[in-house]
PDB file of N, CA and C in Angstrom:
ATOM      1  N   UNK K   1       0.824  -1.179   0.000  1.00  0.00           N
ATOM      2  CA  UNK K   1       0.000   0.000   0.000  1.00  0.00           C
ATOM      3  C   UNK K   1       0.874   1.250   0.000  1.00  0.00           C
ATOM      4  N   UNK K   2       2.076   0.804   0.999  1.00  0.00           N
ATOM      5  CA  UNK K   2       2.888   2.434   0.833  1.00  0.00           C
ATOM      6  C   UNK K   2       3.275   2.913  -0.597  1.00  0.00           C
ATOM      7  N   UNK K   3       3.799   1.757  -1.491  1.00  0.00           N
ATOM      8  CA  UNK K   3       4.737   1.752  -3.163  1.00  0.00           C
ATOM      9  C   UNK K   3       3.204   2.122  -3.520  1.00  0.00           C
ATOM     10  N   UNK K   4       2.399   1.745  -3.546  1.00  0.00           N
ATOM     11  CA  UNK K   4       1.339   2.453  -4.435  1.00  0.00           C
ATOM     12  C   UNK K   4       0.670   3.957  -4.279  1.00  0.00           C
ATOM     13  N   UNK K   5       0.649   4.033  -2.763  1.00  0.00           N
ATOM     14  CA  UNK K   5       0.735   5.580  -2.176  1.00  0.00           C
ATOM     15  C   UNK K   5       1.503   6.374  -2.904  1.00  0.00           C
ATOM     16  N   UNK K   6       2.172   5.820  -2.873  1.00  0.00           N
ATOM     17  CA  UNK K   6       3.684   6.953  -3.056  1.00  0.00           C
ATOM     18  C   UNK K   6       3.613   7.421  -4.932  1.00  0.00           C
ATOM     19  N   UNK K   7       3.499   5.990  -5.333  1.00  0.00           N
ATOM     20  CA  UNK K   7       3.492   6.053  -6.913  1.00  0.00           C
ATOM     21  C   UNK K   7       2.681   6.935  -7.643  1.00  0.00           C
ATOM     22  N   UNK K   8       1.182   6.746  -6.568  1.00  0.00           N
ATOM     23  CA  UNK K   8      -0.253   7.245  -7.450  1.00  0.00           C
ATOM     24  C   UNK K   8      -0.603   8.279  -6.329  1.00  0.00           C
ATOM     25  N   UNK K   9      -0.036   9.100  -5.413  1.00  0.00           N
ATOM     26  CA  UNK K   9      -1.035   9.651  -4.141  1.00  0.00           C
ATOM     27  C   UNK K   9      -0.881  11.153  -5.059  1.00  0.00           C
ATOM     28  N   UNK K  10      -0.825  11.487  -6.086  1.00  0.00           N
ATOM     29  CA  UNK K  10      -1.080  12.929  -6.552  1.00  0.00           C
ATOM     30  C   UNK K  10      -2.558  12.805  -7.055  1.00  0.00           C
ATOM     31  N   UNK K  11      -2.811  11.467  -7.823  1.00  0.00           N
ATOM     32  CA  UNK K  11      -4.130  11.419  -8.604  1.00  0.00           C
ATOM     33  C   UNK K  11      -4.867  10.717  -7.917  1.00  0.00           C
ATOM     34  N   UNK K  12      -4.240   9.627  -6.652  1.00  0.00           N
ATOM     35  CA  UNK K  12      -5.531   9.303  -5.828  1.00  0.00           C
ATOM     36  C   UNK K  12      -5.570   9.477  -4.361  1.00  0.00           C
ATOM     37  N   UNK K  13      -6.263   9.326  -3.437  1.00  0.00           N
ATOM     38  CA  UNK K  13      -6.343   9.358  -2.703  1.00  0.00           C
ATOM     39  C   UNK K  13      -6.548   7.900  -2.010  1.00  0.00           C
ATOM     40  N   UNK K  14      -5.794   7.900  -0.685  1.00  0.00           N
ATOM     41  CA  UNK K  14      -5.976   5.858  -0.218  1.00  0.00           C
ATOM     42  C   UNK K  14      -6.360   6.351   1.432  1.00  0.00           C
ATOM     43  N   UNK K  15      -7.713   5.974   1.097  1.00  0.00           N
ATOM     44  CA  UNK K  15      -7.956   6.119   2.858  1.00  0.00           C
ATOM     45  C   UNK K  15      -8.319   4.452   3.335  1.00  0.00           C
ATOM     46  N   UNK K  16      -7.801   4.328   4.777  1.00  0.00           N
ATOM     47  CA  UNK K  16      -8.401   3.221   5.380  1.00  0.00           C
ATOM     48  C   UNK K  16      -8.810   3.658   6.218  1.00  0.00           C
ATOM     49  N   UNK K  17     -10.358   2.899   6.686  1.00  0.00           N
ATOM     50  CA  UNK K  17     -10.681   3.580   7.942  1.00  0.00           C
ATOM     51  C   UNK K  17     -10.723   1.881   8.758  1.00  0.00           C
ATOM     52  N   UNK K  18     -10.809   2.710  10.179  1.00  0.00           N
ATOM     53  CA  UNK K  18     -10.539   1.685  11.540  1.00  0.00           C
ATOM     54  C   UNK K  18     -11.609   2.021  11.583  1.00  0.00           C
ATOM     55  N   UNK K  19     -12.971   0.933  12.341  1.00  0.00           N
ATOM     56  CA  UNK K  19     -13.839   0.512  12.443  1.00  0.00           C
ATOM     57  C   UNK K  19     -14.225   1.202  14.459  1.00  0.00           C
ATOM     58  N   UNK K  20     -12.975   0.750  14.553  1.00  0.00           N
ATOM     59  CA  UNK K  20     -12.747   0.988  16.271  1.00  0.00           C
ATOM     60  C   UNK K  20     -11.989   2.034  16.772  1.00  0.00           C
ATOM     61  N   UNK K  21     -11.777   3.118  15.695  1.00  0.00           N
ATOM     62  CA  UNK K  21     -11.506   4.635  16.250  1.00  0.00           C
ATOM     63  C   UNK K  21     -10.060   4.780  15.718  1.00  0.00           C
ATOM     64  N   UNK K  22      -9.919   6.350  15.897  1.00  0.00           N
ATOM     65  CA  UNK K  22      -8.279   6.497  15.265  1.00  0.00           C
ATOM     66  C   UNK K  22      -7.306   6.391  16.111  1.00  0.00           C
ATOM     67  N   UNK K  23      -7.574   6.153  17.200  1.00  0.00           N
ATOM     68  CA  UNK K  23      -6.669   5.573  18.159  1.00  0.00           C
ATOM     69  C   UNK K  23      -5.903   3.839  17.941  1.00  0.00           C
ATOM     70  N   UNK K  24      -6.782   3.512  17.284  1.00  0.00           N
ATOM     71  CA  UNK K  24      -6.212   1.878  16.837  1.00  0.00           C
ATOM     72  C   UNK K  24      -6.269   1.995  15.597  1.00  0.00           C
ATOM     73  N   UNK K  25      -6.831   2.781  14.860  1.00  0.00           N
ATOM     74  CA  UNK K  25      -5.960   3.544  13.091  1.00  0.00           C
ATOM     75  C   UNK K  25      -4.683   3.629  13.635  1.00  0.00           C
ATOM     76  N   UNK K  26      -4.020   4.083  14.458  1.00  0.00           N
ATOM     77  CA  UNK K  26      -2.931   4.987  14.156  1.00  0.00           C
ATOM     78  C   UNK K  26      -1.817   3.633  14.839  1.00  0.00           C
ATOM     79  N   UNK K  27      -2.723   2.896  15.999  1.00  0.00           N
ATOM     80  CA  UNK K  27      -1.551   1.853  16.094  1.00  0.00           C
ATOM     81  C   UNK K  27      -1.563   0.245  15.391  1.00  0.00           C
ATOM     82  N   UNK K  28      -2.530   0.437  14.028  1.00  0.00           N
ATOM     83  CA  UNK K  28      -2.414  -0.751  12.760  1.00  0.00           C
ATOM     84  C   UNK K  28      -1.565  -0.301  12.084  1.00  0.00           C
ATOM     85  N   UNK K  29      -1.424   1.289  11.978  1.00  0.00           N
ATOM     86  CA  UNK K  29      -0.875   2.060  10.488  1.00  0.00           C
ATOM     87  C   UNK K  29       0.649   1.597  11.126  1.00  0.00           C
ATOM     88  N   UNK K  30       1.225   2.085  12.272  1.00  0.00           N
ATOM     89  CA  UNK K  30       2.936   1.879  13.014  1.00  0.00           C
ATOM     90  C   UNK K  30       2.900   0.002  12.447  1.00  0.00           C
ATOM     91  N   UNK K  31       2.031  -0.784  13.266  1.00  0.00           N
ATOM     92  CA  UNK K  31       2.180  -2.211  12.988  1.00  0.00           C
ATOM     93  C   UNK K  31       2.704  -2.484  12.057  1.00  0.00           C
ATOM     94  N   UNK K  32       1.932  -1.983  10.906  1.00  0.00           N
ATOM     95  CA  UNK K  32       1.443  -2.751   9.476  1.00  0.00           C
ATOM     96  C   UNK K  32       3.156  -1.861   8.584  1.00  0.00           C
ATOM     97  N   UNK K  33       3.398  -0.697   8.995  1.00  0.00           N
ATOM     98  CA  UNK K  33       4.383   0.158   8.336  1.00  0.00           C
ATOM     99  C   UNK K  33       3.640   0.859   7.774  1.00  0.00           C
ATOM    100  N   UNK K  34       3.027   1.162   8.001  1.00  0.00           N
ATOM    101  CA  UNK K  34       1.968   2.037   6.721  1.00  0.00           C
ATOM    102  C   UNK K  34       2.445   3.812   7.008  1.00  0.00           C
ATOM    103  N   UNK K  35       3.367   3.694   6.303  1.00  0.00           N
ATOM    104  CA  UNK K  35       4.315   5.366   6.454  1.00  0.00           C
ATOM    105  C   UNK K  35       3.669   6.054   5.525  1.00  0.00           C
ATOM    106  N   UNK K  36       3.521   5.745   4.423  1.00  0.00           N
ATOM    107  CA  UNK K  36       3.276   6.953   3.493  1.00  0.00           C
ATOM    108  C   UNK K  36       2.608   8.287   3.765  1.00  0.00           C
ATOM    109  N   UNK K  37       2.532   9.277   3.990  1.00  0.00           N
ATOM    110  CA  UNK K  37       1.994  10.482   4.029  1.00  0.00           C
ATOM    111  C   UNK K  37       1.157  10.424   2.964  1.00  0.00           C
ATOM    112  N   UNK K  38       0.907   9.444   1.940  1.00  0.00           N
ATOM    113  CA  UNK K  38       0.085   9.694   1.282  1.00  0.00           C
ATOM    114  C   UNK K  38      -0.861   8.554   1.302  1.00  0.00           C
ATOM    115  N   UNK K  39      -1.273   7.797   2.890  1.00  0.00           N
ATOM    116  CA  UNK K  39      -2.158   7.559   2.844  1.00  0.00           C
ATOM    117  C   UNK K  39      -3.233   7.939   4.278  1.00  0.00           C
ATOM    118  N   UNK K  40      -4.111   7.837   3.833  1.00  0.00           N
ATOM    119  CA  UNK K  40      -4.874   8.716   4.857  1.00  0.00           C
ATOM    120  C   UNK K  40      -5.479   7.784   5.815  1.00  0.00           C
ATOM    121  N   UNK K  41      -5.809   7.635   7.513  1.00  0.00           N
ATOM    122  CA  UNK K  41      -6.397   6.891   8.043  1.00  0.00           C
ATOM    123  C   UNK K  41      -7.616   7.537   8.964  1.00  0.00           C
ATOM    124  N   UNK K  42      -8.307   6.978   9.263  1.00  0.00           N
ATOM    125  CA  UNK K  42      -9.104   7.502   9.895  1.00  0.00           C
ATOM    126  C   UNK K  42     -10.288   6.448  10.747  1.00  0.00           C
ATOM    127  N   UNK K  43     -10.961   6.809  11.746  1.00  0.00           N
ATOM    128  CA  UNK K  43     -11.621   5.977  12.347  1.00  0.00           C
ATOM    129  C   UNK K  43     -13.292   6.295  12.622  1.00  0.00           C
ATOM    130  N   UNK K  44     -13.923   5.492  11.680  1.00  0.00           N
ATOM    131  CA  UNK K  44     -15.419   5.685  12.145  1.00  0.00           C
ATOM    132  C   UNK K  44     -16.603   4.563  11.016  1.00  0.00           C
ATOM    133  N   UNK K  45     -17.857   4.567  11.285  1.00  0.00           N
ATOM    134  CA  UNK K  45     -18.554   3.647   9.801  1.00  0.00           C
ATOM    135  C   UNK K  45     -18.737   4.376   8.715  1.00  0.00           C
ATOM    136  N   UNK K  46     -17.957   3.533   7.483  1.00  0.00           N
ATOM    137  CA  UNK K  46     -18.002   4.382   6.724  1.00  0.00           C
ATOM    138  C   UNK K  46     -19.828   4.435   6.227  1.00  0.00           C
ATOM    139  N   UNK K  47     -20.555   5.317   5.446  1.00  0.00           N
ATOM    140  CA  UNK K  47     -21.375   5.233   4.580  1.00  0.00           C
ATOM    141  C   UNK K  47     -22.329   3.828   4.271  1.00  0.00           C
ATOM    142  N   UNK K  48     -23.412   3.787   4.486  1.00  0.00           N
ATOM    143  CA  UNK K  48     -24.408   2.434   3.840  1.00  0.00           C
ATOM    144  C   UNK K  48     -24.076   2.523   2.515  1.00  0.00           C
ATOM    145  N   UNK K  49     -23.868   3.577   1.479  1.00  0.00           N
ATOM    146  CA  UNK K  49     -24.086   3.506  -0.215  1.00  0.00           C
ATOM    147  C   UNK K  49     -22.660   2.434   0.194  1.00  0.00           C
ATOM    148  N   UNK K  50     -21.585   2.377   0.749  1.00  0.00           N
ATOM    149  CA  UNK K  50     -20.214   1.782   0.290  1.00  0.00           C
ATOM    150  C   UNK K  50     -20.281   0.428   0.650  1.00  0.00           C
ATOM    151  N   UNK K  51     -21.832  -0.055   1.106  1.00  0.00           N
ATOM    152  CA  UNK K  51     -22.151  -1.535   1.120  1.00  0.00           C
ATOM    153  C   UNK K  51     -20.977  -2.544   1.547  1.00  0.00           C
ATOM    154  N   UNK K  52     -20.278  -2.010   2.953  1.00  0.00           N
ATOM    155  CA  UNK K  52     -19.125  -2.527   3.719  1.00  0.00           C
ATOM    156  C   UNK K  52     -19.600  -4.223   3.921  1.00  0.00           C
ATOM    157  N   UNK K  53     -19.742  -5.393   3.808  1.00  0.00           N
ATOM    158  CA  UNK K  53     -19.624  -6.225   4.116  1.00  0.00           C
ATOM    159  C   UNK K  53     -19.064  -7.359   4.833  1.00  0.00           C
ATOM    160  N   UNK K  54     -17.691  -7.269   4.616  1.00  0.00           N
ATOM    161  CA  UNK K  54     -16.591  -8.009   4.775  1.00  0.00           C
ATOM    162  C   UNK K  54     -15.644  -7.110   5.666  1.00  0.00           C
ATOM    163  N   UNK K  55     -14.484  -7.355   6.647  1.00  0.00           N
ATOM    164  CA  UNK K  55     -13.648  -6.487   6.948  1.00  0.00           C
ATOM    165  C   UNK K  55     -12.264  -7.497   6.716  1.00  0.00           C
ATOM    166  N   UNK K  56     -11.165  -7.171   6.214  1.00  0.00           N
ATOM    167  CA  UNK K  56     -10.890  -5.920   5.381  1.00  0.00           C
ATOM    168  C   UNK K  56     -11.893  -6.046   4.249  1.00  0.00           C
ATOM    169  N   UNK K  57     -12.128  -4.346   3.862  1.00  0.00           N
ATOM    170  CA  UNK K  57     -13.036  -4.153   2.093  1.00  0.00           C
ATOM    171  C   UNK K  57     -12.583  -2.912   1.343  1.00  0.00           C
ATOM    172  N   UNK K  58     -12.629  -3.259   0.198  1.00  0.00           N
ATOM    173  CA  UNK K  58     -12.535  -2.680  -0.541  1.00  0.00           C
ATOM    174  C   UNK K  58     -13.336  -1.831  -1.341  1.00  0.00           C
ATOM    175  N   UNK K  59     -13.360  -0.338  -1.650  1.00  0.00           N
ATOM    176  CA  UNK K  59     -14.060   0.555  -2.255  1.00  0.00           C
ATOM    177  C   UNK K  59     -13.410   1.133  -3.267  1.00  0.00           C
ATOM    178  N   UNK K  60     -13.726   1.290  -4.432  1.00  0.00           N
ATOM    179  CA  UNK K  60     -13.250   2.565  -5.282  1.00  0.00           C
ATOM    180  C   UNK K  60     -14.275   3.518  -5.580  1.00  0.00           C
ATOM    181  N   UNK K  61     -13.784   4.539  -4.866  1.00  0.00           N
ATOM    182  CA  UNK K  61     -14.757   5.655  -5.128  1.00  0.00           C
ATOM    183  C   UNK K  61     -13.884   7.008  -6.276  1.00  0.00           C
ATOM    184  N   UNK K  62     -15.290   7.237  -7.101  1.00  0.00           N
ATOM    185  CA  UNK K  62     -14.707   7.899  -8.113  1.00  0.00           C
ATOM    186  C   UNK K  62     -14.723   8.935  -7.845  1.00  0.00           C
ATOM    187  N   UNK K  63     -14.115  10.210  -8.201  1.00  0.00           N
ATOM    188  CA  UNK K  63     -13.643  11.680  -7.915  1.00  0.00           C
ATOM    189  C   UNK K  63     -15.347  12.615  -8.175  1.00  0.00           C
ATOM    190  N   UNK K  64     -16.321  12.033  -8.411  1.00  0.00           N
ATOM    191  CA  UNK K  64     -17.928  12.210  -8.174  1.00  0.00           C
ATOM    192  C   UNK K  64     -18.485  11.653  -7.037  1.00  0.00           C
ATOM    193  N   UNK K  65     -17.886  11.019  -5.914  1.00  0.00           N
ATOM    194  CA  UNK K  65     -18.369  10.332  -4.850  1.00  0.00           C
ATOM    195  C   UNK K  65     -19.157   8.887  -5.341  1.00  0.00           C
ATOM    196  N   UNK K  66     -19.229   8.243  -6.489  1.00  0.00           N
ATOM    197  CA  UNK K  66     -19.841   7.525  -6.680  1.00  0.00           C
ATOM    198  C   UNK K  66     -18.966   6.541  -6.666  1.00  0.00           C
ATOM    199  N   UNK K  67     -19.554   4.806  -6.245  1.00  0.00           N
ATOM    200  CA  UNK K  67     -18.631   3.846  -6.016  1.00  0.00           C
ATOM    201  C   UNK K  67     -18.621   3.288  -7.980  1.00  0.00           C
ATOM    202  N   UNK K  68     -17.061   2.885  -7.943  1.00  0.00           N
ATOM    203  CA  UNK K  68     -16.743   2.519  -8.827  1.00  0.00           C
ATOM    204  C   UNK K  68     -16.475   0.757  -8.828  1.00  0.00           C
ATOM    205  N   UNK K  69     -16.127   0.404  -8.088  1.00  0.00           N
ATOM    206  CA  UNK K  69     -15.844  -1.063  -7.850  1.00  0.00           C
ATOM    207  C   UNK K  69     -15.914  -1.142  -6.334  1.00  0.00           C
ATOM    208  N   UNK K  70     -16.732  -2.669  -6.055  1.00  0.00           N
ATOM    209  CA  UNK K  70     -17.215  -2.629  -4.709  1.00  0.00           C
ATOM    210  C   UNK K  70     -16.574  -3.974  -4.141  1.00  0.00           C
ATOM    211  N   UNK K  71     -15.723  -4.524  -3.494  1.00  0.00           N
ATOM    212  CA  UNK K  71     -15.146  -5.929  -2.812  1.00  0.00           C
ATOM    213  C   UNK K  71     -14.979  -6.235  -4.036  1.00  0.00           C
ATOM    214  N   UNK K  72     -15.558  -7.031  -4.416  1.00  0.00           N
ATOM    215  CA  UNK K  72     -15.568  -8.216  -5.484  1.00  0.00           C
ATOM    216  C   UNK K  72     -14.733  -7.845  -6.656  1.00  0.00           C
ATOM    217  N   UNK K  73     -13.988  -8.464  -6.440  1.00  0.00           N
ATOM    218  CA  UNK K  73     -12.495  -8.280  -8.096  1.00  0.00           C
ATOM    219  C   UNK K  73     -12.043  -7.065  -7.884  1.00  0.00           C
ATOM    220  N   UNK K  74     -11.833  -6.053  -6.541  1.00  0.00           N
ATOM    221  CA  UNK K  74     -10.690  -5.361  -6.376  1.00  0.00           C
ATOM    222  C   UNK K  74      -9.848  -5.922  -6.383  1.00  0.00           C
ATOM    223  N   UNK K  75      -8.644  -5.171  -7.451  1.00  0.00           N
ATOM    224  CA  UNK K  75      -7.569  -5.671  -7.156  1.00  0.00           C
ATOM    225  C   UNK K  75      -6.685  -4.283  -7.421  1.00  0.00           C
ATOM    226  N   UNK K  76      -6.258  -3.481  -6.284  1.00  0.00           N
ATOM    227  CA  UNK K  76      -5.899  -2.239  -6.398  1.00  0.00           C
ATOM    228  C   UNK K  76      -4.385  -2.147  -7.536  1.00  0.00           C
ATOM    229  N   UNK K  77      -3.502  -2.869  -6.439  1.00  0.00           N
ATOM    230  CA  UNK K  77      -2.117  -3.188  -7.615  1.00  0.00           C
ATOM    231  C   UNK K  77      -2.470  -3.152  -9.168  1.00  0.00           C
ATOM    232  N   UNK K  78      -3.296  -4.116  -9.976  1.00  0.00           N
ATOM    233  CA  UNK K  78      -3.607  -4.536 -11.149  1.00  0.00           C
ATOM    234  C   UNK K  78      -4.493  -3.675 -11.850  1.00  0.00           C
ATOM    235  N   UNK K  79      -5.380  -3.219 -10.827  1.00  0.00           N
ATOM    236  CA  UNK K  79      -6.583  -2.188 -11.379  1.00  0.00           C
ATOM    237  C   UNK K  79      -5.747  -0.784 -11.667  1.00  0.00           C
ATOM    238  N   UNK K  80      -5.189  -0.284 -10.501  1.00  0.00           N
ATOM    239  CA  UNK K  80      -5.118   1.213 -10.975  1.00  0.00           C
ATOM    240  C   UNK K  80      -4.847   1.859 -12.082  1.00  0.00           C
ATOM    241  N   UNK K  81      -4.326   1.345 -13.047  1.00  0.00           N
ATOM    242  CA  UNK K  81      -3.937   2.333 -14.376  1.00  0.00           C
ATOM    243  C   UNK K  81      -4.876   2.308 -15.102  1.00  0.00           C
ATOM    244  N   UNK K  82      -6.251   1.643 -14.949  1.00  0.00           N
ATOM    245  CA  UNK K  82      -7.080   1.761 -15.815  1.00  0.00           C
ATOM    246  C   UNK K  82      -8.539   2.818 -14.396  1.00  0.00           C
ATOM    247  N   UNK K  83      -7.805   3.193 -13.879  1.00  0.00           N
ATOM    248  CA  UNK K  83      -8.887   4.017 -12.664  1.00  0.00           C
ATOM    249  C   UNK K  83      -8.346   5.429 -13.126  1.00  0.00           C
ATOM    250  N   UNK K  84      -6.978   5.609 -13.478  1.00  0.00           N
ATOM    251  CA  UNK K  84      -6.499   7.225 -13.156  1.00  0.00           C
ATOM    252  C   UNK K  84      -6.150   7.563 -14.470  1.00  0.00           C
TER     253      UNK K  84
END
């Protein structure tokens, strides 16, 4: 997640959110290495439209707020050059 931050964080934006507050955002992000400044964390539920199911999940939301790809066949690595 950081090499892709870093690669693509001018044209996208990478938020994860913690389910259980940004207090345990901030000590997954140290765990996990998740350095990049260009990814964003935050803690709360996201949205019903983003039809969260599963934890971890995946969203692509398009620069209109509308979801673009929802769990199923994200594959951020493989996908992005055809998103930006």
């Amino acid at each position: 997640m950081n090499a892709l931050a870093e690669a693509h964080g001018d044209k996208v934006t990478f938020i994860l959110i913690n389910l259980r507050g940004r207090a345990d955002a901030e000590t997954y992000k140290s765990s996990k290495g998740l350095n990049s400044d260009k990814l964003k964390h935050g803690g709360n539920s996201p949205p019903d439209a983003y039809g969260l199911s599963y934890i971890p999940h995946k969203v692509v939301i398009g620069s209109d707020g509308k979801v673009i790809k929802n769990f199923d066949g994200v594959n951020v690595k493989d996908d992005i050059a055809g998103w930006i």
